[in-house]
mmCIF file of C-alpha atoms in Angstrom:
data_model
loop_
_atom_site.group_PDB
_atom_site.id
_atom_site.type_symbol
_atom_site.label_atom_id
_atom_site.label_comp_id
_atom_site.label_asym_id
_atom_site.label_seq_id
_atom_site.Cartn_x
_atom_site.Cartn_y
_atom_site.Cartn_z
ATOM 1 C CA UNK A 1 0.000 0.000 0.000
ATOM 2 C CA UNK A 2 1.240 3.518 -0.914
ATOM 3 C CA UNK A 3 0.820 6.158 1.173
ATOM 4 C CA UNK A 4 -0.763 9.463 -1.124
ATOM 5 C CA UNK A 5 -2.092 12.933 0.309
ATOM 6 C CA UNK A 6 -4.607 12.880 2.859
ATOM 7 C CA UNK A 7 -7.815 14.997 1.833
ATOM 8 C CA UNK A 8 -11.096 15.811 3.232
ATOM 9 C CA UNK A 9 -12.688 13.362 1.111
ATOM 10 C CA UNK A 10 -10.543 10.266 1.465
ATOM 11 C CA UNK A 11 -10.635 7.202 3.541
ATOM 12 C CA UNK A 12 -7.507 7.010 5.210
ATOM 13 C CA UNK A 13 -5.894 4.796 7.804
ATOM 14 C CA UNK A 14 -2.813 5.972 9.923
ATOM 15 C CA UNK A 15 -0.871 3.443 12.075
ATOM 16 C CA UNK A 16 -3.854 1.194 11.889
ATOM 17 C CA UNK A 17 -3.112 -2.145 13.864
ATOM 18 C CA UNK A 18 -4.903 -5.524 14.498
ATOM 19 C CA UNK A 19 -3.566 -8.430 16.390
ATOM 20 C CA UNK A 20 -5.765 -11.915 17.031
ATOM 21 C CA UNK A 21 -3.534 -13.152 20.255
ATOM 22 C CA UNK A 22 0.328 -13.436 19.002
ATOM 23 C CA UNK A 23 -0.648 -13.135 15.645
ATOM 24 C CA UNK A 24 -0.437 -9.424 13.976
ATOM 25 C CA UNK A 25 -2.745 -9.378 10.747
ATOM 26 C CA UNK A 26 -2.847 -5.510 10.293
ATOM 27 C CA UNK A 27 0.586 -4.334 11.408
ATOM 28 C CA UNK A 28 0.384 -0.101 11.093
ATOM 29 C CA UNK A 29 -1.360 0.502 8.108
ATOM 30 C CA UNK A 30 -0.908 4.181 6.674
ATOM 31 C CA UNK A 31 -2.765 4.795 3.594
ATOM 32 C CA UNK A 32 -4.848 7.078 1.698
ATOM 33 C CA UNK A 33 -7.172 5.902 -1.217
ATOM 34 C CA UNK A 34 -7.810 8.271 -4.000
ATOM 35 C CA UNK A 35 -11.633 9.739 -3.883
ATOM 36 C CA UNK A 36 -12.896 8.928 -7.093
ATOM 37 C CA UNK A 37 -11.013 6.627 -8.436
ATOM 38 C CA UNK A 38 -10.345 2.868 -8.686
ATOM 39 C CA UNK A 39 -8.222 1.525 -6.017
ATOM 40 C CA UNK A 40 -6.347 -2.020 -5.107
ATOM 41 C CA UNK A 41 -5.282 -3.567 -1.937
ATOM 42 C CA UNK A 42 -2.872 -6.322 -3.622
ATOM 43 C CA UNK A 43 -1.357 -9.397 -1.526
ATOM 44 C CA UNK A 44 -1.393 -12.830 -1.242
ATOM 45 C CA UNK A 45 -4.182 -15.071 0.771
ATOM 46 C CA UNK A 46 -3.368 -14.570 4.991
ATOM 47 C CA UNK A 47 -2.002 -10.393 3.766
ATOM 48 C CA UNK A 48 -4.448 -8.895 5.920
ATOM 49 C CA UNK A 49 -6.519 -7.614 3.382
ATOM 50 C CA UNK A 50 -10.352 -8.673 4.737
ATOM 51 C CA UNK A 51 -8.736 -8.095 8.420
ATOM 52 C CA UNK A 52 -8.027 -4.156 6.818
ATOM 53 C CA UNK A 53 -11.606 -4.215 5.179
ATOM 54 C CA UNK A 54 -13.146 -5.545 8.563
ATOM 55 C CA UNK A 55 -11.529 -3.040 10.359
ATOM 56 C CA UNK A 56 -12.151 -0.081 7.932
ATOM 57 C CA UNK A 57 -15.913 -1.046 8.396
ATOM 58 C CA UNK A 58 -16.683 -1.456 11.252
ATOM 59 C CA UNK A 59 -17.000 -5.524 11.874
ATOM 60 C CA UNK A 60 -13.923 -5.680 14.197
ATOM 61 C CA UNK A 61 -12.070 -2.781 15.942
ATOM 62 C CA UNK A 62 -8.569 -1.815 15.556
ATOM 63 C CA UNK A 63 -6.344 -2.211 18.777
ATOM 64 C CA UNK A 64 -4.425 0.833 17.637
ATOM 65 C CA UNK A 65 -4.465 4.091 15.433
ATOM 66 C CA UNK A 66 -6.817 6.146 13.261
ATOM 67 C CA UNK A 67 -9.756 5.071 10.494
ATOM 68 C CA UNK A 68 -10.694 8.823 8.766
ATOM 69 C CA UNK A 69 -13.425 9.068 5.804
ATOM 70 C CA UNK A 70 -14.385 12.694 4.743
ATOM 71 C CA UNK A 71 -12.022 14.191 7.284
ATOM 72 C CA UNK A 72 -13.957 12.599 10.765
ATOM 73 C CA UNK A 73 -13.238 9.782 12.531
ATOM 74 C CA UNK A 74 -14.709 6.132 11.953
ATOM 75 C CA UNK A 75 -12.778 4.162 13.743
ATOM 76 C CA UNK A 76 -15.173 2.384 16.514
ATOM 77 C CA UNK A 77 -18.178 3.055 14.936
ATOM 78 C CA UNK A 78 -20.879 0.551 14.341
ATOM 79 C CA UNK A 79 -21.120 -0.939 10.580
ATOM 80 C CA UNK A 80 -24.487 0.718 9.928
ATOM 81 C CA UNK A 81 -23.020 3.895 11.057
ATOM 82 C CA UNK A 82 -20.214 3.455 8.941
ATOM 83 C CA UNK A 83 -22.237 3.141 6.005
ATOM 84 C CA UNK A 84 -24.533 5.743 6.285
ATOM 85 C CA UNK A 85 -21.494 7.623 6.173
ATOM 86 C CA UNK A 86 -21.455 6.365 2.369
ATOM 87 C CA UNK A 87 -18.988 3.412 2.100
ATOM 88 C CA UNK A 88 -20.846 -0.179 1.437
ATOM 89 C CA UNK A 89 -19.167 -3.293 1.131
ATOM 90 C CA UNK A 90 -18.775 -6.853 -0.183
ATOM 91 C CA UNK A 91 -17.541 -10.128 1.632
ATOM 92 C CA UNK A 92 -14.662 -12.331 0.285
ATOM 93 C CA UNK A 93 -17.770 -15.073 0.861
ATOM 94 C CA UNK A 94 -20.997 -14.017 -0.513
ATOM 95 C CA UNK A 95 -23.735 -13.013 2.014
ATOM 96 C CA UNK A 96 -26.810 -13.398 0.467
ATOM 97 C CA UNK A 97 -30.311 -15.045 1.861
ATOM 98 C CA UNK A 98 -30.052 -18.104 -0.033
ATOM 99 C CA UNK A 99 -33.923 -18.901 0.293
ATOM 100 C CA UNK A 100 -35.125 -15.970 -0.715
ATOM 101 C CA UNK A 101 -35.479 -14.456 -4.450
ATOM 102 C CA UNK A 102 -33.162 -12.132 -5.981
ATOM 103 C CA UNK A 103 -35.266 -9.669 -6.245
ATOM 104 C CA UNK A 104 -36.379 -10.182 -2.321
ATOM 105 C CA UNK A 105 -32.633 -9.900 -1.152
ATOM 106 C CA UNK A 106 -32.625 -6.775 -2.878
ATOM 107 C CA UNK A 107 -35.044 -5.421 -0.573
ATOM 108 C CA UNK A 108 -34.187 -6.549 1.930
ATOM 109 C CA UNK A 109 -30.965 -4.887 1.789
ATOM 110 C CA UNK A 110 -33.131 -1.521 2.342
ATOM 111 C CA UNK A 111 -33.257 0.080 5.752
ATOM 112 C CA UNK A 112 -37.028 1.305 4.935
ATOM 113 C CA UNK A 113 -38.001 -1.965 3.949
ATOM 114 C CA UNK A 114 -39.518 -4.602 7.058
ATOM 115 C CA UNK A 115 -38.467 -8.564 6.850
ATOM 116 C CA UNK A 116 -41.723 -8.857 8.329
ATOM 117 C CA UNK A 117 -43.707 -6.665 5.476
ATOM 118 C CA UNK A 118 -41.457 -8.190 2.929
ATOM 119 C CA UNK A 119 -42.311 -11.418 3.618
ATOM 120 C CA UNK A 120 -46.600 -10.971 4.182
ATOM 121 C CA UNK A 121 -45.791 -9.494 0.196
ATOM 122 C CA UNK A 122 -46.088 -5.741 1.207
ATOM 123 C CA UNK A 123 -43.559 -4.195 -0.959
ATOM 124 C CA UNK A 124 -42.745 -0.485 -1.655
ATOM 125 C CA UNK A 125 -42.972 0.254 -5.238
ATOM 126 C CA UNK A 126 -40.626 2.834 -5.990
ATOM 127 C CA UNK A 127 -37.960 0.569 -4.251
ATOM 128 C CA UNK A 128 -39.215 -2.640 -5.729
ATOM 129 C CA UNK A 129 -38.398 -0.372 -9.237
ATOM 130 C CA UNK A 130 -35.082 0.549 -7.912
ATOM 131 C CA UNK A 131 -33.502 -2.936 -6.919
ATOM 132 C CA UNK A 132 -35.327 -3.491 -10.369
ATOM 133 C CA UNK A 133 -32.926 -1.316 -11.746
ATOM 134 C CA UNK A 134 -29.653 -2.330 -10.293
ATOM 135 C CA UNK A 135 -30.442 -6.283 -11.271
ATOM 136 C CA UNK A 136 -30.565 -4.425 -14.962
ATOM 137 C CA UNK A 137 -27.577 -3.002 -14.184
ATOM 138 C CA UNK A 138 -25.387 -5.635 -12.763
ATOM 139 C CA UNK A 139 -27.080 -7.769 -15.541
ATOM 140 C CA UNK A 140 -29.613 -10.691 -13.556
ATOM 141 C CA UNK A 141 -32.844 -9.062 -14.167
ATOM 142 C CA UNK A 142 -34.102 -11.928 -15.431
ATOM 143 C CA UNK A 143 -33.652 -13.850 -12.632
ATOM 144 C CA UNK A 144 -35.351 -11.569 -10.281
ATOM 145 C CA UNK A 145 -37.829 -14.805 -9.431
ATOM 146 C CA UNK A 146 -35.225 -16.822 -8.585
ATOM 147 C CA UNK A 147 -34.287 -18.222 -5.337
ATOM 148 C CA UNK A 148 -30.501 -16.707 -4.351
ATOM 149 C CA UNK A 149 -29.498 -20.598 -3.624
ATOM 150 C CA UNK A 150 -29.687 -21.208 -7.540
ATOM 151 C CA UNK A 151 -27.531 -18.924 -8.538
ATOM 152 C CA UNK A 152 -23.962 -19.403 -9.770
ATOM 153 C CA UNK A 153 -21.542 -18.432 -7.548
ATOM 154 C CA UNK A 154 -20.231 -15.729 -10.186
ATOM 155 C CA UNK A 155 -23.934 -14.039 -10.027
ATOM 156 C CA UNK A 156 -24.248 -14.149 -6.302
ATOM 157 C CA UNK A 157 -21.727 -12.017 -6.712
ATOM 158 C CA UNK A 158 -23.545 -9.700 -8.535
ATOM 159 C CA UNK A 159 -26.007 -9.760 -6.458
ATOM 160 C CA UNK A 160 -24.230 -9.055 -3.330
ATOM 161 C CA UNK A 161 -22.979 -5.858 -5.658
ATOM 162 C CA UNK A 162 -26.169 -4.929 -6.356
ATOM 163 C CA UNK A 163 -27.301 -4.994 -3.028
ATOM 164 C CA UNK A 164 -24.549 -2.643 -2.035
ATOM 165 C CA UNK A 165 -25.377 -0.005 -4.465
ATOM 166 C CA UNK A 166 -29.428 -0.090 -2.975
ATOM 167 C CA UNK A 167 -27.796 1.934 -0.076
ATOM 168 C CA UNK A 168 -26.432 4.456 -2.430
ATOM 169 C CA UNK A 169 -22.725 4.383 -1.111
ATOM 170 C CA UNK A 170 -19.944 7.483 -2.246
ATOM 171 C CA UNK A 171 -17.318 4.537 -1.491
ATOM 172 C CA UNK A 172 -17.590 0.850 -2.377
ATOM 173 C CA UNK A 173 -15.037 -1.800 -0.975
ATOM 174 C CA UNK A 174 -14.627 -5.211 -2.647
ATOM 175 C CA UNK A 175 -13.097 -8.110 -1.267
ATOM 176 C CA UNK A 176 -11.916 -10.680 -4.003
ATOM 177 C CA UNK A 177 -14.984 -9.442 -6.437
ATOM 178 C CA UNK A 178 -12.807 -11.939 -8.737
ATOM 179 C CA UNK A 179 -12.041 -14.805 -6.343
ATOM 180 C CA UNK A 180 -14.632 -18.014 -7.556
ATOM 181 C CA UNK A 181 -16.006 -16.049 -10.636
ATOM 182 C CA UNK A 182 -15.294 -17.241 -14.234
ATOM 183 C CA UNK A 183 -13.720 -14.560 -16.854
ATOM 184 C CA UNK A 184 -17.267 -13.876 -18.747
ATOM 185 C CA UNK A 185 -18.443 -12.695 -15.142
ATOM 186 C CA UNK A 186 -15.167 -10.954 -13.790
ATOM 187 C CA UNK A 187 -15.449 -8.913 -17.235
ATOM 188 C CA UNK A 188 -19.024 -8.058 -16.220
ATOM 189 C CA UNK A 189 -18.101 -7.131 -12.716
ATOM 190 C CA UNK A 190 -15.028 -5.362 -14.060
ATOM 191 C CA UNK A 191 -16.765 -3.323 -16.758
ATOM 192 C CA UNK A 192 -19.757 -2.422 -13.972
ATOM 193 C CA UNK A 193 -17.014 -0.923 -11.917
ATOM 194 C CA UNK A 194 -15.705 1.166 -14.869
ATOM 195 C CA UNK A 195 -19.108 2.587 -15.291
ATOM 196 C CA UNK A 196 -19.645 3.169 -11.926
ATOM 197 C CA UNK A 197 -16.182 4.814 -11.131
ATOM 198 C CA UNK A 198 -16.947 7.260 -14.250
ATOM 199 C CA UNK A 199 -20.647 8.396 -12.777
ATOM 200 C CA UNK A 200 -18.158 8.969 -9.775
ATOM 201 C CA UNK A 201 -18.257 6.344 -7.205
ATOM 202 C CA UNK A 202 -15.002 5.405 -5.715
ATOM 203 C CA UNK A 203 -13.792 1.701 -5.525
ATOM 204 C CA UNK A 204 -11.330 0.058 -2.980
ATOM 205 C CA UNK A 205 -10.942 -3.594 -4.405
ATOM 206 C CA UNK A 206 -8.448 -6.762 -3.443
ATOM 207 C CA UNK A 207 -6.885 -8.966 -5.207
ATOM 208 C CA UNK A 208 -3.872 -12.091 -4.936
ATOM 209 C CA UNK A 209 -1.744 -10.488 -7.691
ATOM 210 C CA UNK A 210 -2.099 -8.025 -10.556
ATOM 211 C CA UNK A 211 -2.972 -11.422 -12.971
ATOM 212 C CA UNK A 212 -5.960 -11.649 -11.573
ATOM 213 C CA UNK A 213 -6.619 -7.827 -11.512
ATOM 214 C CA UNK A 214 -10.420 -6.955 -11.920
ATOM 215 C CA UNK A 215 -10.371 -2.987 -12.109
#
């Protein structure tokens, strides 16, 4: 990672540090991603790269040092708090409601939208038209009926994406979007993220290596 100029509206990490007992996964990260652009976090498998995301957003707390995004602090804050601050993420595994449709996990993934109403059928139409939308966009509209279980493992990915971009976030964060996915897909993910990066959303993505490279 290469430290750059810190700005207002970066996410940054100074001196950033996680340890799981003797074990040091994050060791004093400093580093500023570019605001607006298409960024990588590179290394091999056991790096620290989904440790760094993890910590970044909220699922585990640093032991040490400073998480900025828009010049104020988010280190310590819950998840949801982190991303109503405008950065979503994806999992190195998918997380997806395998039992429920495509279209229904993108609903779900709404904070106005009720498991409960969701599931009695009660849906809100302009959001129903936006996750619509997004399944045109990512490309798996037509399988909007379709329970998340059936779907390959490259268009769970997808989905997961898609269900990130219902909560509208500035930054998106994607661990391995390329791990598990074969090339027709990883050119569909990677050409999404083009078009999304030029209507001026900023990406932080890992990879192993710059051969398998998705941005």
């Amino acid at each position: 990672m290469t430290a750059m100029q810190i700005t207002g509206d970066n996410l940054s990490t100074v001196e950033m540090t996680k340890r799981f007992g003797g074990v040091t996964a994050v060791n004093g990260a400093t580093v500023t991603f570019q605001h607006g652009k298409v960024n990588g976090l590179i290394g091999p498998n056991g790096s620290g790269k989904t440790t760094f995301f993890n910590c970044v957003t909220g699922m585990i707390k640093p032991d040490s040092g400073v998480v900025t995004y828009r010049g104020r602090t988010i280190m310590g804050k819950p998840p949801h708090t982190i991303a109503r601050a405008g950065i979503g993420r994806s999992f190195q595994l998918c997380r997806i409601f395998p039992r429920m449709t495509v279209l229904e996990n993108l609903l779900v993934a709404v904070r106005t939208t009720r498991l409960s109403a969701l599931m009695s059928g009660s849906r809100n139409p302009a959001e129903t038209e936006r996750a619509r939308g997004w399944l045109r966009r990512v490309g798996i509209d037509h399988l909007e009926h379709t329970e998340a279980r059936n779907l390959s493992y490259g268009q769970q990915k997808l989905l997961e994406l898609a269900g990130v971009l219902m909560g509208d976030p500035e930054t998106i964060m994607l661990d391995e979007p390329a791990g598990g996915v074969n090339p027709a897909l990883i050119g569909r993910i990677a050409t999404l993220v083009r078009e999304l990066n030029a209507e001026g959303k900023t990406f932080i993505g890992t990879a192993h290596g710059l051969v398998d490279s998705w941005g």
